[in-house]
Amino acid sequence: MTVKFIGYIGFNDTSEIHNAARSRALDRAYVDAAAIAQEQGGFDRVLIPFGSASPESQIVAAHAAAITSRLGFLVAHRPGFTQPTLAARQLATLDQLSGGRVAVHIITGGADEEMARDGDVNTLKAERYLRSDEYIQVLRREWSEAQPFDHAGRFYEARGAFSAIKPDNLPVFFGGSSPEAIEVAGRHADVYALWGETLDQVGEAVRTVRHAAAQHGRSPGFSLSLRPVIADTEEAAWKKADAIVEQVRANREAAGLPITDHRPPNAGSLRLLETAQSQRRDTRLWTGVAQLTGAAGNSTGLVGTPEQVADALLEYYDIGIDHFLIRGFEPLADSIDYGRELIPLVREKVARREEQKIALAS
């Protein structure tokens, strides 16, 4: 099993330590620098996020693809706002123009008020997962059917649908912790995406999704999202993590945002928030920011020296994680540090692991 690293281009060089509320302003100079730095740093892909007030993820990916040659792109995409037939052609076109460097991360939903900004009102979570299920079915037919086809479903109808452009290889990433999400992931996910939780929790999720996928004759990969905090010594790394927590706390208090009593709307955040009741888990897992922000998105990390964090990543690798989505609190500077100090170390350790497995099997 190989290991892949996914970085992040969040439109500008800020994070929770700079602004209490997420900034989605587009800084072209940052996008350029982040794409080039993460390609040079050995990242396999970068995630381009999606939001109802954000720059458009596919257009940002197209721009970044034009100034790089090897870096792949994980384009976050939300069903419900674009017809799946059109989305299939858009993504396939981006894949072809980039030389086969595109994957799509299907984001089923968010908070009701966030969804409503784009006109998705009065839909229930279970309905959204049913919609995602049907949406991906149509995407895949557009990408594979050699002849026009008809589709008549609960959410979409098309007559004579056909795409003249097909992707070279366009993996589908999918996440979600609810039973509805697991069922859709089992049918469709090429890679199932998890947030950073304890080894026991991640191992349980891997087994659950593998079982769901096996019912459909499928065997997906697994991606884990983390915010590594690294320094030359373990003491310095934990001091850095503590400083991040205090800055996030100060920013949220100054903006009048809550730091306790959070009630996140999705099952994954609820579970992660329970994990965050203790700021340190499994020696390296750090949940200080998750605790303050209500486990909003990718908010847990691993803390230590590059060697210590690499070893912690390998523990997840050993239970089935083959993709690591890593991003920092100083987005550009941290991505450069990861490319220089962390990614090569993990790849080296994984290569030794695989060599040992081959030696034992021979």
Short mmCIF file of C-alpha atoms in Angstrom, two decimals:
data_model
loop_
_atom_site.label_atom_id
_atom_site.label_comp_id
_atom_site.label_asym_id
_atom_site.label_seq_id
_atom_site.Cartn_x
_atom_site.Cartn_y
_atom_site.Cartn_z
CA MET A 1 0.00 0.00 0.00
CA THR A 2 1.41 3.39 -1.00
CA VAL A 3 0.81 6.63 0.89
CA LYS A 4 -0.46 9.87 -0.65
CA PHE A 5 -0.43 13.39 0.73
CA ILE A 6 -3.12 15.97 0.09
CA GLY A 7 -2.48 19.63 0.83
CA TYR A 8 -4.84 22.58 0.84
CA ILE A 9 -5.40 25.84 -1.01
CA GLY A 10 -7.89 27.85 1.03
CA PHE A 11 -7.85 30.98 -1.19
CA ASN A 12 -5.68 33.10 1.14
CA ASP A 13 -2.86 32.72 3.66
CA THR A 14 -5.00 32.85 6.80
CA SER A 15 -6.56 30.44 9.30
CA GLU A 16 -8.26 30.42 12.69
CA ILE A 17 -5.22 32.08 14.27
CA HIS A 18 -5.66 35.14 12.05
CA ASN A 19 -9.45 35.53 11.91
CA ALA A 20 -12.19 34.24 14.18
CA ALA A 21 -14.50 33.89 11.17
CA ARG A 22 -13.17 32.07 8.13
CA SER A 23 -11.99 34.43 5.40
CA ARG A 24 -12.76 33.34 1.84
CA ALA A 25 -11.22 36.37 0.11
CA LEU A 26 -9.31 35.37 -3.02
CA ASP A 27 -5.59 36.20 -2.95
CA ARG A 28 -4.20 35.20 -6.33
CA ALA A 29 -0.57 35.62 -5.23
CA TYR A 30 -1.19 33.18 -2.37
CA VAL A 31 -2.96 30.65 -4.64
CA ASP A 32 0.01 30.73 -7.02
CA ALA A 33 2.58 30.41 -4.23
CA ALA A 34 0.65 27.64 -2.45
CA ALA A 35 0.23 25.57 -5.62
CA ILE A 36 3.91 25.84 -6.55
CA ALA A 37 5.15 25.22 -2.98
CA GLN A 38 3.01 22.11 -2.54
CA GLU A 39 4.03 20.71 -5.91
CA GLN A 40 7.69 21.25 -5.01
CA GLY A 41 7.06 19.81 -1.55
CA GLY A 42 5.90 16.44 -2.86
CA PHE A 43 2.17 16.68 -2.20
CA ASP A 44 0.14 14.42 -4.47
CA ARG A 45 -2.95 16.64 -4.50
CA VAL A 46 -4.37 19.78 -2.90
CA LEU A 47 -7.95 20.20 -1.73
CA ILE A 48 -9.80 23.21 -3.12
CA PRO A 49 -12.69 23.81 -0.66
CA PHE A 50 -16.31 24.69 -1.40
CA GLY A 51 -18.55 27.17 0.38
CA SER A 52 -21.64 29.21 -0.39
CA ALA A 53 -19.62 32.45 -0.18
CA SER A 54 -16.32 31.09 -1.52
CA PRO A 55 -14.48 31.48 -4.80
CA GLU A 56 -15.51 28.71 -7.19
CA SER A 57 -13.44 25.60 -6.57
CA GLN A 58 -13.23 24.30 -10.15
CA ILE A 59 -12.06 27.64 -11.51
CA VAL A 60 -9.38 27.95 -8.83
CA ALA A 61 -8.26 24.38 -9.59
CA ALA A 62 -8.09 25.17 -13.32
CA HIS A 63 -5.89 28.19 -12.62
CA ALA A 64 -3.60 26.24 -10.29
CA ALA A 65 -3.35 23.37 -12.79
CA ALA A 66 -2.19 25.83 -15.45
CA ILE A 67 0.82 26.93 -13.38
CA THR A 68 1.86 23.43 -12.23
CA SER A 69 2.75 20.22 -14.04
CA ARG A 70 2.48 17.35 -11.54
CA LEU A 71 0.27 18.49 -8.66
CA GLY A 72 -3.18 16.90 -8.49
CA PHE A 73 -6.38 18.60 -7.36
CA LEU A 74 -9.19 17.43 -5.09
CA VAL A 75 -12.10 19.66 -6.07
CA ALA A 76 -14.78 19.99 -3.41
CA HIS A 77 -18.19 19.92 -5.06
CA ARG A 78 -21.69 20.09 -3.60
CA PRO A 79 -24.61 18.28 -5.28
CA GLY A 80 -27.86 20.17 -5.58
CA PHE A 81 -26.74 23.35 -7.30
CA THR A 82 -25.50 22.03 -10.66
CA GLN A 83 -27.18 19.40 -12.80
CA PRO A 84 -25.06 16.21 -12.60
CA THR A 85 -24.83 15.93 -16.39
CA LEU A 86 -23.28 19.40 -16.59
CA ALA A 87 -21.04 18.81 -13.57
CA ALA A 88 -19.77 15.59 -15.14
CA ARG A 89 -18.69 17.45 -18.27
CA GLN A 90 -17.14 20.29 -16.28
CA LEU A 91 -15.08 17.91 -14.17
CA ALA A 92 -14.10 15.73 -17.12
CA THR A 93 -12.99 18.82 -19.05
CA LEU A 94 -10.87 19.96 -16.11
CA ASP A 95 -9.42 16.47 -15.84
CA GLN A 96 -8.49 16.39 -19.54
CA LEU A 97 -7.00 19.89 -19.60
CA SER A 98 -4.93 19.17 -16.49
CA GLY A 99 -3.60 15.89 -17.86
CA GLY A 100 -5.59 13.59 -15.56
CA ARG A 101 -4.82 15.39 -12.29
CA VAL A 102 -8.35 15.81 -10.91
CA ALA A 103 -10.39 14.09 -8.20
CA VAL A 104 -13.74 15.27 -6.81
CA HIS A 105 -14.78 15.43 -3.17
CA ILE A 106 -18.57 15.20 -2.99
CA ILE A 107 -19.74 17.40 -0.09
CA THR A 108 -23.33 16.41 0.66
CA GLY A 109 -24.22 19.33 2.87
CA GLY A 110 -23.47 21.80 5.61
CA ALA A 111 -25.40 23.89 8.10
CA ASP A 112 -28.96 24.68 6.92
CA GLU A 113 -28.30 28.42 6.76
CA GLU A 114 -25.17 27.85 4.67
CA MET A 115 -27.06 25.62 2.23
CA ALA A 116 -29.90 28.14 2.00
CA ARG A 117 -27.56 30.84 0.70
CA ASP A 118 -27.32 28.89 -2.55
CA GLY A 119 -31.03 28.19 -2.66
CA ASP A 120 -31.12 24.74 -1.05
CA VAL A 121 -33.90 25.24 1.48
CA ASN A 122 -36.12 22.86 3.44
CA THR A 123 -34.16 19.71 2.57
CA LEU A 124 -33.51 17.10 5.25
CA LYS A 125 -30.13 15.45 5.79
CA ALA A 126 -31.43 12.02 4.74
CA GLU A 127 -32.79 13.54 1.51
CA ARG A 128 -29.45 15.18 0.79
CA TYR A 129 -27.65 11.84 1.01
CA LEU A 130 -30.22 10.25 -1.29
CA ARG A 131 -29.63 13.13 -3.68
CA SER A 132 -25.85 12.64 -3.51
CA ASP A 133 -26.34 8.93 -4.23
CA GLU A 134 -28.32 9.65 -7.37
CA TYR A 135 -26.01 12.50 -8.37
CA ILE A 136 -22.93 10.28 -8.33
CA GLN A 137 -24.79 7.60 -10.30
CA VAL A 138 -25.42 10.12 -13.08
CA LEU A 139 -21.83 11.45 -12.93
CA ARG A 140 -20.42 7.98 -13.40
CA ARG A 141 -22.78 7.18 -16.29
CA GLU A 142 -21.78 10.40 -18.07
CA TRP A 143 -18.13 9.45 -17.58
CA SER A 144 -18.52 5.88 -18.84
CA GLU A 145 -21.51 5.43 -21.17
CA ALA A 146 -20.56 5.05 -24.84
CA GLN A 147 -24.10 5.86 -26.01
CA PRO A 148 -26.76 8.40 -24.92
CA PHE A 149 -28.83 7.26 -21.94
CA ASP A 150 -32.01 8.22 -20.14
CA HIS A 151 -32.23 8.74 -16.40
CA ALA A 152 -35.41 9.14 -14.39
CA GLY A 153 -34.87 9.35 -10.64
CA ARG A 154 -36.27 11.05 -7.58
CA PHE A 155 -34.14 14.17 -7.94
CA TYR A 156 -32.92 14.22 -11.55
CA GLU A 157 -34.27 13.43 -14.98
CA ALA A 158 -32.35 13.43 -18.26
CA ARG A 159 -33.19 12.21 -21.75
CA GLY A 160 -30.46 11.26 -24.16
CA ALA A 161 -27.72 12.29 -21.75
CA PHE A 162 -24.21 11.90 -23.11
CA SER A 163 -20.77 13.40 -22.64
CA ALA A 164 -18.30 13.43 -25.51
CA ILE A 165 -15.50 14.09 -23.04
CA LYS A 166 -14.49 11.40 -20.57
CA PRO A 167 -12.02 11.69 -17.69
CA ASP A 168 -8.78 9.72 -17.72
CA ASN A 169 -9.13 8.84 -14.05
CA LEU A 170 -11.36 10.88 -11.77
CA PRO A 171 -11.61 9.39 -8.26
CA VAL A 172 -14.60 10.21 -6.06
CA PHE A 173 -13.90 11.12 -2.43
CA PHE A 174 -16.81 11.02 0.01
CA GLY A 175 -17.26 11.56 3.73
CA GLY A 176 -19.87 11.53 6.48
CA SER A 177 -20.42 9.56 9.67
CA SER A 178 -24.19 9.00 9.65
CA PRO A 179 -25.67 5.66 8.54
CA GLU A 180 -26.97 7.34 5.38
CA ALA A 181 -23.49 8.62 4.58
CA ILE A 182 -21.87 5.22 5.15
CA GLU A 183 -24.33 3.58 2.78
CA VAL A 184 -23.61 6.08 -0.01
CA ALA A 185 -19.86 5.81 0.62
CA GLY A 186 -20.04 2.04 0.35
CA ARG A 187 -21.66 2.30 -3.08
CA HIS A 188 -19.60 5.10 -4.56
CA ALA A 189 -16.47 6.24 -2.69
CA ASP A 190 -13.10 5.55 -4.26
CA VAL A 191 -11.66 7.19 -1.15
CA TYR A 192 -13.56 7.65 2.10
CA ALA A 193 -12.57 10.82 3.97
CA LEU A 194 -12.36 11.04 7.77
CA TRP A 195 -11.47 13.79 10.21
CA GLY A 196 -8.64 13.19 12.66
CA GLU A 197 -9.87 11.05 15.54
CA THR A 198 -8.33 8.47 17.85
CA LEU A 199 -6.79 5.31 16.46
CA ASP A 200 -9.66 3.26 17.85
CA GLN A 201 -12.29 5.53 16.28
CA VAL A 202 -10.53 5.64 12.91
CA GLY A 203 -10.05 1.87 12.94
CA GLU A 204 -13.76 1.37 13.63
CA ALA A 205 -14.72 3.74 10.78
CA VAL A 206 -12.40 1.94 8.36
CA ARG A 207 -13.94 -1.43 9.24
CA THR A 208 -17.49 -0.06 8.94
CA VAL A 209 -16.93 1.50 5.51
CA ARG A 210 -15.05 -1.55 4.25
CA HIS A 211 -18.01 -3.71 5.23
CA ALA A 212 -20.47 -1.36 3.48
CA ALA A 213 -18.29 -1.27 0.36
CA ALA A 214 -17.84 -5.04 0.28
CA GLN A 215 -21.59 -5.43 -0.21
CA HIS A 216 -21.04 -3.76 -3.60
CA GLY A 217 -17.80 -5.56 -4.45
CA ARG A 218 -15.75 -2.45 -3.79
CA SER A 219 -12.58 -1.69 -1.79
CA PRO A 220 -12.05 2.05 -1.19
CA GLY A 221 -9.01 3.91 0.06
CA PHE A 222 -9.14 6.06 3.20
CA SER A 223 -8.12 9.66 3.78
CA LEU A 224 -7.49 11.22 7.20
CA SER A 225 -7.48 15.01 7.71
CA LEU A 226 -5.07 16.44 10.28
CA ARG A 227 -3.35 19.71 11.25
CA PRO A 228 0.24 18.70 12.19
CA VAL A 229 2.13 20.98 14.58
CA ILE A 230 5.85 20.24 14.30
CA ALA A 231 8.98 21.71 15.87
CA ASP A 232 12.58 20.73 16.57
CA THR A 233 11.70 19.38 20.03
CA GLU A 234 8.56 17.86 21.51
CA GLU A 235 8.44 20.59 24.16
CA ALA A 236 8.60 23.31 21.50
CA ALA A 237 5.87 21.62 19.48
CA TRP A 238 3.45 21.46 22.42
CA LYS A 239 4.28 25.06 23.30
CA LYS A 240 3.44 26.00 19.71
CA ALA A 241 0.15 24.08 19.93
CA ASP A 242 -0.75 25.80 23.20
CA ALA A 243 -0.06 29.19 21.62
CA ILE A 244 -2.37 28.31 18.71
CA VAL A 245 -5.15 27.42 21.15
CA GLU A 246 -4.77 30.70 23.03
CA GLN A 247 -4.79 32.73 19.80
CA VAL A 248 -7.92 30.99 18.54
CA ARG A 249 -9.57 31.54 21.92
CA ALA A 250 -8.69 35.25 21.91
CA ASN A 251 -9.93 35.71 18.33
CA ARG A 252 -13.25 34.03 19.04
CA GLU A 253 -13.82 35.92 22.28
CA ALA A 254 -13.02 39.25 20.58
CA ALA A 255 -15.52 38.43 17.82
CA GLY A 256 -18.22 37.30 20.26
CA LEU A 257 -18.15 33.72 19.01
CA PRO A 258 -18.75 30.79 21.40
CA ILE A 259 -15.89 28.71 22.78
CA THR A 260 -18.09 26.26 24.75
CA ASP A 261 -21.54 24.62 24.55
CA HIS A 262 -21.32 23.98 20.82
CA ARG A 263 -24.14 22.14 19.03
CA PRO A 264 -22.75 21.12 15.60
CA PRO A 265 -25.35 20.00 13.04
CA ASN A 266 -23.65 16.85 11.74
CA ALA A 267 -22.78 13.47 13.21
CA GLY A 268 -19.07 13.72 12.41
CA SER A 269 -18.60 17.00 14.28
CA LEU A 270 -20.65 15.74 17.22
CA ARG A 271 -18.44 12.68 17.53
CA LEU A 272 -15.27 14.72 17.13
CA LEU A 273 -16.46 17.18 19.78
CA GLU A 274 -16.87 14.30 22.22
CA THR A 275 -13.30 13.25 21.47
CA ALA A 276 -12.15 16.83 22.08
CA GLN A 277 -13.27 16.81 25.72
CA SER A 278 -9.67 15.83 26.43
CA GLN A 279 -7.18 17.99 24.51
CA ARG A 280 -4.64 15.18 24.11
CA ARG A 281 -5.42 11.62 22.97
CA ASP A 282 -3.24 8.72 21.81
CA THR A 283 -0.03 10.58 22.83
CA ARG A 284 0.07 12.84 19.74
CA LEU A 285 -3.59 13.58 18.85
CA TRP A 286 -4.39 17.19 19.78
CA THR A 287 -7.94 18.52 19.89
CA GLY A 288 -7.52 21.98 21.43
CA VAL A 289 -8.83 23.93 18.43
CA ALA A 290 -11.65 21.45 17.82
CA GLN A 291 -12.83 22.02 21.38
CA LEU A 292 -12.97 25.80 20.92
CA THR A 293 -14.57 25.84 17.47
CA GLY A 294 -17.15 23.10 17.92
CA ALA A 295 -15.16 20.61 15.82
CA ALA A 296 -15.68 22.70 12.72
CA GLY A 297 -14.15 20.80 9.81
CA ASN A 298 -10.53 19.74 9.87
CA SER A 299 -9.54 20.95 13.33
CA THR A 300 -7.52 18.21 15.07
CA GLY A 301 -3.78 17.70 14.79
CA LEU A 302 -0.72 15.67 15.67
CA VAL A 303 1.95 17.39 17.78
CA GLY A 304 5.67 16.62 18.09
CA THR A 305 8.93 16.56 16.21
CA PRO A 306 8.77 15.54 12.54
CA GLU A 307 9.99 12.08 13.56
CA GLN A 308 7.30 11.73 16.24
CA VAL A 309 4.50 12.96 13.98
CA ALA A 310 5.70 10.66 11.17
CA ASP A 311 5.53 7.70 13.55
CA ALA A 312 2.01 8.75 14.59
CA LEU A 313 0.94 8.91 10.94
CA LEU A 314 2.32 5.42 10.43
CA GLU A 315 0.07 4.13 13.20
CA TYR A 316 -2.89 5.33 11.14
CA TYR A 317 -1.32 3.90 7.99
CA ASP A 318 -1.13 0.50 9.68
CA ILE A 319 -4.91 0.47 10.26
CA GLY A 320 -5.73 1.33 6.65
CA ILE A 321 -5.21 5.06 6.03
CA ASP A 322 -3.47 5.56 2.68
CA HIS A 323 -4.15 9.31 2.16
CA PHE A 324 -3.27 12.08 4.61
CA LEU A 325 -4.81 15.51 4.12
CA ILE A 326 -2.53 17.85 6.07
CA ARG A 327 -2.69 21.61 6.45
CA GLY A 328 -1.35 24.08 8.97
CA PHE A 329 -2.35 27.20 10.82
CA GLU A 330 0.19 29.24 8.83
CA PRO A 331 -1.01 27.78 5.54
CA LEU A 332 1.85 28.57 3.18
CA ALA A 333 4.75 28.38 5.64
CA ASP A 334 3.50 25.14 7.20
CA SER A 335 3.01 23.48 3.81
CA ILE A 336 6.63 24.27 2.99
CA ASP A 337 7.74 22.78 6.33
CA TYR A 338 5.67 19.64 5.72
CA GLY A 339 7.22 19.19 2.28
CA ARG A 340 10.74 19.61 3.65
CA GLU A 341 10.55 17.83 7.01
CA LEU A 342 7.52 15.54 7.22
CA ILE A 343 6.45 14.10 3.87
CA PRO A 344 9.85 12.64 2.86
CA LEU A 345 10.21 11.09 6.32
CA VAL A 346 6.81 9.39 6.16
CA ARG A 347 7.43 8.11 2.63
CA GLU A 348 10.77 6.67 3.73
CA LYS A 349 9.19 4.94 6.73
CA VAL A 350 6.34 3.56 4.61
CA ALA A 351 8.82 2.22 2.03
CA ARG A 352 10.73 0.41 4.77
CA ARG A 353 7.45 -0.99 6.13
CA GLU A 354 6.51 -2.35 2.72
CA GLU A 355 9.98 -3.82 2.13
CA GLN A 356 9.73 -5.64 5.46
CA LYS A 357 6.33 -7.05 4.50
CA ILE A 358 7.73 -8.35 1.20
CA ALA A 359 10.73 -9.85 2.95
CA LEU A 360 8.53 -11.64 5.49
CA ALA A 361 6.22 -12.94 2.75
CA SER A 362 9.03 -14.33 0.59
#
